[in-house]
Amino acid sequence: MRFEKIAPTQRLKPYVKYYAISENAEANTYKVLPSTGLVIGFQYQGQLSTINNSKETILSNAGISGVADTFKIFKNAASIGTILVYLTEVGLASFSTCPANELFNESISLTEIFDKHKISETEEKLYLATSDQSRIKVVEQFLLSQLKEIAQDKLIVNAVKLIYQHKGNIKIKEINEQLSISQSPFEKRFRRLVGVSAKKFSSIVRFNNVLSELSTEKSLSQICYDNNFFDQSHFIKDFKQHTGDTPESFKLF
């Protein structure tokens, strides 16, 4: 299996964290854990499916997955090749008018939010491309063709930064006070741009911080305490929702 990250061009850096080239010669079923950004995927060879309650659903060769608050199970066919575009937390708004919250926990075809002829043209170019560099160039051409000259919502960008700075352990009321905005308009703007409520986003950030700490020498009790969980049972319940596993079994794995 190959998974290689590539930085975007300067023009796209405000909207794209990085690209990834993912290839696997063998068929495989795997789990994807919750993350804080939307992901666009272009399969240039092979096929990808999701599995939910033992039901397999074949995905479009060009699709997008929204922010999720629980794990997802994916299955790839043998000899799959994919270009993944990891958007920044507010990146979607610069390419599409689709509210990010409408994609929450969803994996849909790109033709549902972009022109189907443009998607078809991009897929054809990817099929003909013969190198990583040429494939990335095709995807960047597509993104640049969809880029909208709009100002980013600095207040929401700053809210996202605050949540990261506190590793998800910050009350929404405190964010509202620091940014001088009332809760209702803030929540509407945050959900539309980021894809989830600020509270839910914070919980995903906290979960990912917990994941990073599992690889340290910290005990589970210390991780639970450091991340402001009320008690061990609350910590285990939250972790299981995000991963399907207990912290003990995940740490051993």
PDB file of C-alpha atoms in Angstrom:
ATOM      1  CA  MET A   1       0.000   0.000   0.000  1.00  0.00           C
ATOM      2  CA  ARG A   2       1.167   3.545  -0.768  1.00  0.00           C
ATOM      3  CA  PHE A   3      -0.025   6.757   0.867  1.00  0.00           C
ATOM      4  CA  GLU A   4       1.938   9.862  -0.094  1.00  0.00           C
ATOM      5  CA  LYS A   5       1.143  13.446   0.884  1.00  0.00           C
ATOM      6  CA  ILE A   6       1.739  16.352  -1.514  1.00  0.00           C
ATOM      7  CA  ALA A   7       1.450  20.079  -0.747  1.00  0.00           C
ATOM      8  CA  PRO A   8      -0.902  22.205  -2.887  1.00  0.00           C
ATOM      9  CA  THR A   9       0.245  25.141  -4.985  1.00  0.00           C
ATOM     10  CA  GLN A  10       0.434  28.523  -3.245  1.00  0.00           C
ATOM     11  CA  ARG A  11      -2.845  29.649  -4.824  1.00  0.00           C
ATOM     12  CA  LEU A  12      -4.752  26.800  -3.183  1.00  0.00           C
ATOM     13  CA  LYS A  13      -3.029  26.654   0.212  1.00  0.00           C
ATOM     14  CA  PRO A  14      -5.738  28.716   1.980  1.00  0.00           C
ATOM     15  CA  TYR A  15      -8.324  26.089   0.989  1.00  0.00           C
ATOM     16  CA  VAL A  16      -6.449  22.775   0.696  1.00  0.00           C
ATOM     17  CA  LYS A  17      -4.347  21.244   3.492  1.00  0.00           C
ATOM     18  CA  TYR A  18      -2.715  18.659   1.239  1.00  0.00           C
ATOM     19  CA  TYR A  19      -3.289  16.051  -1.427  1.00  0.00           C
ATOM     20  CA  ALA A  20      -2.672  12.370  -0.910  1.00  0.00           C
ATOM     21  CA  ILE A  21      -2.013   9.655  -3.453  1.00  0.00           C
ATOM     22  CA  SER A  22      -3.418   6.386  -2.140  1.00  0.00           C
ATOM     23  CA  GLU A  23      -2.777   3.117  -3.958  1.00  0.00           C
ATOM     24  CA  ASN A  24      -3.337  -0.481  -2.939  1.00  0.00           C
ATOM     25  CA  ALA A  25      -2.658  -3.550  -5.078  1.00  0.00           C
ATOM     26  CA  GLU A  26      -4.834  -5.742  -2.860  1.00  0.00           C
ATOM     27  CA  ALA A  27      -8.515  -5.616  -1.933  1.00  0.00           C
ATOM     28  CA  ASN A  28      -8.906  -4.314   1.601  1.00  0.00           C
ATOM     29  CA  THR A  29     -11.511  -3.344   4.197  1.00  0.00           C
ATOM     30  CA  TYR A  30     -10.528  -0.582   6.585  1.00  0.00           C
ATOM     31  CA  LYS A  31     -11.830   1.888   9.137  1.00  0.00           C
ATOM     32  CA  VAL A  32     -11.633   5.678   8.768  1.00  0.00           C
ATOM     33  CA  LEU A  33     -11.834   7.659  12.012  1.00  0.00           C
ATOM     34  CA  PRO A  34     -13.477  11.076  12.415  1.00  0.00           C
ATOM     35  CA  SER A  35     -11.502  14.079  11.219  1.00  0.00           C
ATOM     36  CA  THR A  36     -12.149  17.808  11.139  1.00  0.00           C
ATOM     37  CA  GLY A  37     -12.232  18.501   7.402  1.00  0.00           C
ATOM     38  CA  LEU A  38     -14.048  17.449   4.253  1.00  0.00           C
ATOM     39  CA  VAL A  39     -12.270  15.174   1.786  1.00  0.00           C
ATOM     40  CA  ILE A  40     -12.679  15.005  -2.005  1.00  0.00           C
ATOM     41  CA  GLY A  41     -11.628  11.794  -3.731  1.00  0.00           C
ATOM     42  CA  PHE A  42     -10.977  10.892  -7.379  1.00  0.00           C
ATOM     43  CA  GLN A  43     -10.490   7.187  -8.180  1.00  0.00           C
ATOM     44  CA  TYR A  44      -8.339   6.994 -11.303  1.00  0.00           C
ATOM     45  CA  GLN A  45      -8.452   3.204 -11.151  1.00  0.00           C
ATOM     46  CA  GLY A  46     -10.330   0.609  -9.114  1.00  0.00           C
ATOM     47  CA  GLN A  47     -13.483   0.943  -7.043  1.00  0.00           C
ATOM     48  CA  LEU A  48     -14.393   2.037  -3.510  1.00  0.00           C
ATOM     49  CA  SER A  49     -17.382   1.094  -1.343  1.00  0.00           C
ATOM     50  CA  THR A  50     -18.742   1.854   2.097  1.00  0.00           C
ATOM     51  CA  ILE A  51     -20.050  -0.826   4.431  1.00  0.00           C
ATOM     52  CA  ASN A  52     -22.840   0.013   6.859  1.00  0.00           C
ATOM     53  CA  ASN A  53     -24.667  -2.668   8.856  1.00  0.00           C
ATOM     54  CA  SER A  54     -23.222  -5.328   6.527  1.00  0.00           C
ATOM     55  CA  LYS A  55     -24.624  -3.499   3.487  1.00  0.00           C
ATOM     56  CA  GLU A  56     -22.066  -2.554   0.835  1.00  0.00           C
ATOM     57  CA  THR A  57     -22.628   0.604  -1.223  1.00  0.00           C
ATOM     58  CA  ILE A  58     -20.416   1.339  -4.226  1.00  0.00           C
ATOM     59  CA  LEU A  59     -19.248   4.938  -4.278  1.00  0.00           C
ATOM     60  CA  SER A  60     -18.866   7.236  -7.257  1.00  0.00           C
ATOM     61  CA  ASN A  61     -15.375   7.482  -8.765  1.00  0.00           C
ATOM     62  CA  ALA A  62     -15.475  11.181  -7.909  1.00  0.00           C
ATOM     63  CA  GLY A  63     -16.922  11.898  -4.490  1.00  0.00           C
ATOM     64  CA  ILE A  64     -16.791  13.954  -1.332  1.00  0.00           C
ATOM     65  CA  SER A  65     -17.067  12.949   2.317  1.00  0.00           C
ATOM     66  CA  GLY A  66     -18.260  15.405   4.934  1.00  0.00           C
ATOM     67  CA  VAL A  67     -17.138  15.763   8.509  1.00  0.00           C
ATOM     68  CA  ALA A  68     -18.185  12.707  10.531  1.00  0.00           C
ATOM     69  CA  ASP A  69     -18.566  12.148  14.264  1.00  0.00           C
ATOM     70  CA  THR A  70     -18.122   8.402  14.087  1.00  0.00           C
ATOM     71  CA  PHE A  71     -15.962   5.907  12.228  1.00  0.00           C
ATOM     72  CA  LYS A  72     -16.761   4.628   8.727  1.00  0.00           C
ATOM     73  CA  ILE A  73     -15.922   1.321   7.110  1.00  0.00           C
ATOM     74  CA  PHE A  74     -14.576   1.420   3.542  1.00  0.00           C
ATOM     75  CA  LYS A  75     -13.725  -1.397   1.154  1.00  0.00           C
ATOM     76  CA  ASN A  76     -11.461  -0.988  -1.843  1.00  0.00           C
ATOM     77  CA  ALA A  77     -11.138  -3.306  -4.830  1.00  0.00           C
ATOM     78  CA  ALA A  78      -7.720  -4.592  -5.859  1.00  0.00           C
ATOM     79  CA  SER A  79      -5.432  -2.238  -7.803  1.00  0.00           C
ATOM     80  CA  ILE A  80      -7.158   0.918  -6.592  1.00  0.00           C
ATOM     81  CA  GLY A  81      -5.653   4.357  -7.111  1.00  0.00           C
ATOM     82  CA  THR A  82      -7.064   7.539  -5.587  1.00  0.00           C
ATOM     83  CA  ILE A  83      -6.207  11.224  -5.418  1.00  0.00           C
ATOM     84  CA  LEU A  84      -7.509  12.637  -2.121  1.00  0.00           C
ATOM     85  CA  VAL A  85      -7.990  16.354  -1.503  1.00  0.00           C
ATOM     86  CA  TYR A  86      -8.013  17.259   2.202  1.00  0.00           C
ATOM     87  CA  LEU A  87      -9.770  20.606   2.457  1.00  0.00           C
ATOM     88  CA  THR A  88      -9.158  23.120   5.225  1.00  0.00           C
ATOM     89  CA  GLU A  89     -11.926  23.420   7.804  1.00  0.00           C
ATOM     90  CA  VAL A  90     -13.650  26.253   5.902  1.00  0.00           C
ATOM     91  CA  GLY A  91     -12.300  25.353   2.453  1.00  0.00           C
ATOM     92  CA  LEU A  92     -15.468  24.037   0.800  1.00  0.00           C
ATOM     93  CA  ALA A  93     -17.132  27.470   0.693  1.00  0.00           C
ATOM     94  CA  SER A  94     -14.422  28.689  -1.702  1.00  0.00           C
ATOM     95  CA  PHE A  95     -15.349  26.016  -4.257  1.00  0.00           C
ATOM     96  CA  SER A  96     -19.072  25.414  -3.783  1.00  0.00           C
ATOM     97  CA  THR A  97     -22.188  27.115  -2.443  1.00  0.00           C
ATOM     98  CA  CYS A  98     -23.267  23.814  -0.863  1.00  0.00           C
ATOM     99  CA  PRO A  99     -23.496  24.265   2.932  1.00  0.00           C
ATOM    100  CA  ALA A 100     -20.888  21.988   4.513  1.00  0.00           C
ATOM    101  CA  ASN A 101     -23.374  20.804   7.162  1.00  0.00           C
ATOM    102  CA  GLU A 102     -25.468  19.123   4.441  1.00  0.00           C
ATOM    103  CA  LEU A 103     -22.564  16.695   3.975  1.00  0.00           C
ATOM    104  CA  PHE A 104     -22.316  15.737   7.660  1.00  0.00           C
ATOM    105  CA  ASN A 105     -21.699  11.967   7.924  1.00  0.00           C
ATOM    106  CA  GLU A 106     -22.277  11.650   4.164  1.00  0.00           C
ATOM    107  CA  SER A 107     -20.204  10.377   1.224  1.00  0.00           C
ATOM    108  CA  ILE A 108     -21.768  11.539  -2.041  1.00  0.00           C
ATOM    109  CA  SER A 109     -20.924  11.974  -5.721  1.00  0.00           C
ATOM    110  CA  LEU A 110     -19.221  15.227  -6.690  1.00  0.00           C
ATOM    111  CA  THR A 111     -21.852  15.618  -9.412  1.00  0.00           C
ATOM    112  CA  GLU A 112     -24.334  16.518  -6.658  1.00  0.00           C
ATOM    113  CA  ILE A 113     -22.515  19.765  -5.919  1.00  0.00           C
ATOM    114  CA  PHE A 114     -20.452  20.432  -9.079  1.00  0.00           C
ATOM    115  CA  ASP A 115     -21.246  20.474 -12.802  1.00  0.00           C
ATOM    116  CA  LYS A 116     -21.419  16.866 -14.013  1.00  0.00           C
ATOM    117  CA  HIS A 117     -19.733  17.681 -17.340  1.00  0.00           C
ATOM    118  CA  LYS A 118     -16.781  19.238 -15.504  1.00  0.00           C
ATOM    119  CA  ILE A 119     -16.500  16.154 -13.287  1.00  0.00           C
ATOM    120  CA  SER A 120     -16.689  13.843 -16.317  1.00  0.00           C
ATOM    121  CA  GLU A 121     -13.991  15.847 -18.077  1.00  0.00           C
ATOM    122  CA  THR A 122     -11.739  15.656 -15.005  1.00  0.00           C
ATOM    123  CA  GLU A 123     -12.270  11.901 -14.661  1.00  0.00           C
ATOM    124  CA  GLU A 124     -11.346  11.394 -18.313  1.00  0.00           C
ATOM    125  CA  LYS A 125      -8.152  13.413 -17.916  1.00  0.00           C
ATOM    126  CA  LEU A 126      -7.218  11.407 -14.814  1.00  0.00           C
ATOM    127  CA  TYR A 127      -7.789   8.155 -16.678  1.00  0.00           C
ATOM    128  CA  LEU A 128      -5.341   9.280 -19.373  1.00  0.00           C
ATOM    129  CA  ALA A 129      -2.738  10.645 -16.940  1.00  0.00           C
ATOM    130  CA  THR A 130       0.284   8.401 -16.395  1.00  0.00           C
ATOM    131  CA  SER A 131       2.120   9.927 -13.422  1.00  0.00           C
ATOM    132  CA  ASP A 132       1.492  11.328  -9.938  1.00  0.00           C
ATOM    133  CA  GLN A 133       2.507  14.782 -11.102  1.00  0.00           C
ATOM    134  CA  SER A 134       0.127  14.811 -14.056  1.00  0.00           C
ATOM    135  CA  ARG A 135      -2.771  13.533 -11.911  1.00  0.00           C
ATOM    136  CA  ILE A 136      -2.221  16.194  -9.264  1.00  0.00           C
ATOM    137  CA  LYS A 137      -2.111  18.796 -12.037  1.00  0.00           C
ATOM    138  CA  VAL A 138      -5.491  17.582 -13.360  1.00  0.00           C
ATOM    139  CA  VAL A 139      -7.065  17.815  -9.896  1.00  0.00           C
ATOM    140  CA  GLU A 140      -5.597  21.277  -9.303  1.00  0.00           C
ATOM    141  CA  GLN A 141      -6.944  22.467 -12.646  1.00  0.00           C
ATOM    142  CA  PHE A 142     -10.393  21.305 -11.579  1.00  0.00           C
ATOM    143  CA  LEU A 143     -10.141  23.053  -8.197  1.00  0.00           C
ATOM    144  CA  LEU A 144      -8.889  26.279  -9.729  1.00  0.00           C
ATOM    145  CA  SER A 145     -11.754  26.219 -12.243  1.00  0.00           C
ATOM    146  CA  GLN A 146     -14.216  26.081  -9.323  1.00  0.00           C
ATOM    147  CA  LEU A 147     -12.455  28.580  -7.054  1.00  0.00           C
ATOM    148  CA  LYS A 148     -14.657  31.516  -6.065  1.00  0.00           C
ATOM    149  CA  GLU A 149     -13.216  34.925  -5.266  1.00  0.00           C
ATOM    150  CA  ILE A 150     -14.856  35.330  -1.870  1.00  0.00           C
ATOM    151  CA  ALA A 151     -13.440  36.535   1.422  1.00  0.00           C
ATOM    152  CA  GLN A 152     -13.067  33.862   4.077  1.00  0.00           C
ATOM    153  CA  ASP A 153     -15.141  34.317   7.229  1.00  0.00           C
ATOM    154  CA  LYS A 154     -12.347  35.427   9.568  1.00  0.00           C
ATOM    155  CA  LEU A 155     -14.493  35.068  12.654  1.00  0.00           C
ATOM    156  CA  ILE A 156     -15.122  31.369  11.968  1.00  0.00           C
ATOM    157  CA  VAL A 157     -11.471  30.867  10.998  1.00  0.00           C
ATOM    158  CA  ASN A 158     -10.494  32.370  14.363  1.00  0.00           C
ATOM    159  CA  ALA A 159     -13.037  30.193  16.167  1.00  0.00           C
ATOM    160  CA  VAL A 160     -11.483  27.090  14.588  1.00  0.00           C
ATOM    161  CA  LYS A 161      -8.025  28.281  15.718  1.00  0.00           C
ATOM    162  CA  LEU A 162      -9.268  28.797  19.279  1.00  0.00           C
ATOM    163  CA  ILE A 163     -10.697  25.274  19.393  1.00  0.00           C
ATOM    164  CA  TYR A 164      -7.406  23.800  18.177  1.00  0.00           C
ATOM    165  CA  GLN A 165      -5.397  25.911  20.633  1.00  0.00           C
ATOM    166  CA  HIS A 166      -7.455  24.472  23.495  1.00  0.00           C
ATOM    167  CA  LYS A 167      -7.341  20.940  22.012  1.00  0.00           C
ATOM    168  CA  GLY A 168     -11.136  20.899  21.909  1.00  0.00           C
ATOM    169  CA  ASN A 169     -11.434  21.716  25.616  1.00  0.00           C
ATOM    170  CA  ILE A 170     -13.147  25.095  25.404  1.00  0.00           C
ATOM    171  CA  LYS A 171     -16.736  26.092  26.060  1.00  0.00           C
ATOM    172  CA  ILE A 172     -18.688  27.621  23.193  1.00  0.00           C
ATOM    173  CA  LYS A 173     -19.762  30.434  25.484  1.00  0.00           C
ATOM    174  CA  GLU A 174     -16.106  31.336  25.963  1.00  0.00           C
ATOM    175  CA  ILE A 175     -15.573  31.399  22.187  1.00  0.00           C
ATOM    176  CA  ASN A 176     -18.596  33.673  21.762  1.00  0.00           C
ATOM    177  CA  GLU A 177     -17.247  36.037  24.406  1.00  0.00           C
ATOM    178  CA  GLN A 178     -13.742  36.171  22.947  1.00  0.00           C
ATOM    179  CA  LEU A 179     -15.068  36.813  19.429  1.00  0.00           C
ATOM    180  CA  SER A 180     -17.871  39.168  20.547  1.00  0.00           C
ATOM    181  CA  ILE A 181     -20.701  37.321  18.812  1.00  0.00           C
ATOM    182  CA  SER A 182     -23.946  35.881  20.152  1.00  0.00           C
ATOM    183  CA  GLN A 183     -24.468  32.125  20.075  1.00  0.00           C
ATOM    184  CA  SER A 184     -27.238  31.767  17.473  1.00  0.00           C
ATOM    185  CA  PRO A 185     -25.633  33.586  14.501  1.00  0.00           C
ATOM    186  CA  PHE A 186     -22.265  32.089  15.412  1.00  0.00           C
ATOM    187  CA  GLU A 187     -23.618  28.535  15.348  1.00  0.00           C
ATOM    188  CA  LYS A 188     -25.351  29.054  11.989  1.00  0.00           C
ATOM    189  CA  ARG A 189     -22.199  30.410  10.371  1.00  0.00           C
ATOM    190  CA  PHE A 190     -20.008  27.730  11.927  1.00  0.00           C
ATOM    191  CA  ARG A 191     -22.232  24.814  10.848  1.00  0.00           C
ATOM    192  CA  ARG A 192     -22.591  26.123   7.291  1.00  0.00           C
ATOM    193  CA  LEU A 193     -18.857  26.627   6.796  1.00  0.00           C
ATOM    194  CA  VAL A 194     -17.288  23.841   8.869  1.00  0.00           C
ATOM    195  CA  GLY A 195     -19.979  21.195   8.552  1.00  0.00           C
ATOM    196  CA  VAL A 196     -20.878  20.579  12.195  1.00  0.00           C
ATOM    197  CA  SER A 197     -21.732  22.602  15.282  1.00  0.00           C
ATOM    198  CA  ALA A 198     -18.837  24.176  17.153  1.00  0.00           C
ATOM    199  CA  LYS A 199     -19.517  21.827  20.079  1.00  0.00           C
ATOM    200  CA  LYS A 200     -19.358  18.752  17.844  1.00  0.00           C
ATOM    201  CA  PHE A 201     -16.238  20.058  16.115  1.00  0.00           C
ATOM    202  CA  SER A 202     -14.603  20.566  19.501  1.00  0.00           C
ATOM    203  CA  SER A 203     -15.383  16.982  20.479  1.00  0.00           C
ATOM    204  CA  ILE A 204     -13.734  15.696  17.274  1.00  0.00           C
ATOM    205  CA  VAL A 205     -10.649  17.846  17.928  1.00  0.00           C
ATOM    206  CA  ARG A 206     -10.513  16.508  21.488  1.00  0.00           C
ATOM    207  CA  PHE A 207     -10.891  12.936  20.229  1.00  0.00           C
ATOM    208  CA  ASN A 208      -7.968  13.372  17.821  1.00  0.00           C
ATOM    209  CA  ASN A 209      -5.882  14.772  20.647  1.00  0.00           C
ATOM    210  CA  VAL A 210      -6.740  11.677  22.703  1.00  0.00           C
ATOM    211  CA  LEU A 211      -5.620   9.505  19.774  1.00  0.00           C
ATOM    212  CA  SER A 212      -2.250  11.240  19.658  1.00  0.00           C
ATOM    213  CA  GLU A 213      -1.795  10.738  23.402  1.00  0.00           C
ATOM    214  CA  LEU A 214      -2.523   7.011  23.193  1.00  0.00           C
ATOM    215  CA  SER A 215       0.882   6.546  21.578  1.00  0.00           C
ATOM    216  CA  THR A 216       2.610   8.174  24.559  1.00  0.00           C
ATOM    217  CA  GLU A 217       3.512   6.736  27.967  1.00  0.00           C
ATOM    218  CA  LYS A 218       0.458   8.370  29.545  1.00  0.00           C
ATOM    219  CA  SER A 219      -2.006   6.110  31.334  1.00  0.00           C
ATOM    220  CA  LEU A 220      -5.631   6.039  30.196  1.00  0.00           C
ATOM    221  CA  SER A 221      -6.626   7.675  33.481  1.00  0.00           C
ATOM    222  CA  GLN A 222      -4.206  10.535  32.856  1.00  0.00           C
ATOM    223  CA  ILE A 223      -5.440  10.986  29.256  1.00  0.00           C
ATOM    224  CA  CYS A 224      -9.018  11.025  30.537  1.00  0.00           C
ATOM    225  CA  TYR A 225      -8.153  13.675  33.148  1.00  0.00           C
ATOM    226  CA  ASP A 226      -6.025  15.826  30.805  1.00  0.00           C
ATOM    227  CA  ASN A 227      -8.846  15.989  28.256  1.00  0.00           C
ATOM    228  CA  ASN A 228     -11.487  17.093  30.764  1.00  0.00           C
ATOM    229  CA  PHE A 229     -13.725  14.033  30.711  1.00  0.00           C
ATOM    230  CA  PHE A 230     -16.093  13.827  33.682  1.00  0.00           C
ATOM    231  CA  ASP A 231     -15.120  10.268  34.467  1.00  0.00           C
ATOM    232  CA  GLN A 232     -13.727   7.063  32.972  1.00  0.00           C
ATOM    233  CA  SER A 233     -17.108   5.767  31.782  1.00  0.00           C
ATOM    234  CA  HIS A 234     -17.816   9.001  29.890  1.00  0.00           C
ATOM    235  CA  PHE A 235     -14.350   8.804  28.336  1.00  0.00           C
ATOM    236  CA  ILE A 236     -14.889   5.192  27.205  1.00  0.00           C
ATOM    237  CA  LYS A 237     -18.360   5.938  25.800  1.00  0.00           C
ATOM    238  CA  ASP A 238     -17.097   8.935  23.813  1.00  0.00           C
ATOM    239  CA  PHE A 239     -14.096   7.002  22.498  1.00  0.00           C
ATOM    240  CA  LYS A 240     -16.236   4.046  21.465  1.00  0.00           C
ATOM    241  CA  GLN A 241     -18.615   6.298  19.524  1.00  0.00           C
ATOM    242  CA  HIS A 242     -15.695   7.664  17.500  1.00  0.00           C
ATOM    243  CA  THR A 243     -13.828   4.395  16.915  1.00  0.00           C
ATOM    244  CA  GLY A 244     -16.070   1.415  17.663  1.00  0.00           C
ATOM    245  CA  ASP A 245     -13.412   0.233  20.131  1.00  0.00           C
ATOM    246  CA  THR A 246     -12.567   0.797  23.771  1.00  0.00           C
ATOM    247  CA  PRO A 247      -9.448   2.879  24.523  1.00  0.00           C
ATOM    248  CA  GLU A 248      -7.757  -0.209  25.996  1.00  0.00           C
ATOM    249  CA  SER A 249      -8.206  -2.359  22.898  1.00  0.00           C
ATOM    250  CA  PHE A 250      -7.319   0.520  20.564  1.00  0.00           C
ATOM    251  CA  LYS A 251      -4.122   1.288  22.484  1.00  0.00           C
ATOM    252  CA  LEU A 252      -3.072  -2.364  22.299  1.00  0.00           C
ATOM    253  CA  PHE A 253      -3.754  -2.438  18.550  1.00  0.00           C
TER     254      PHE A 253
END
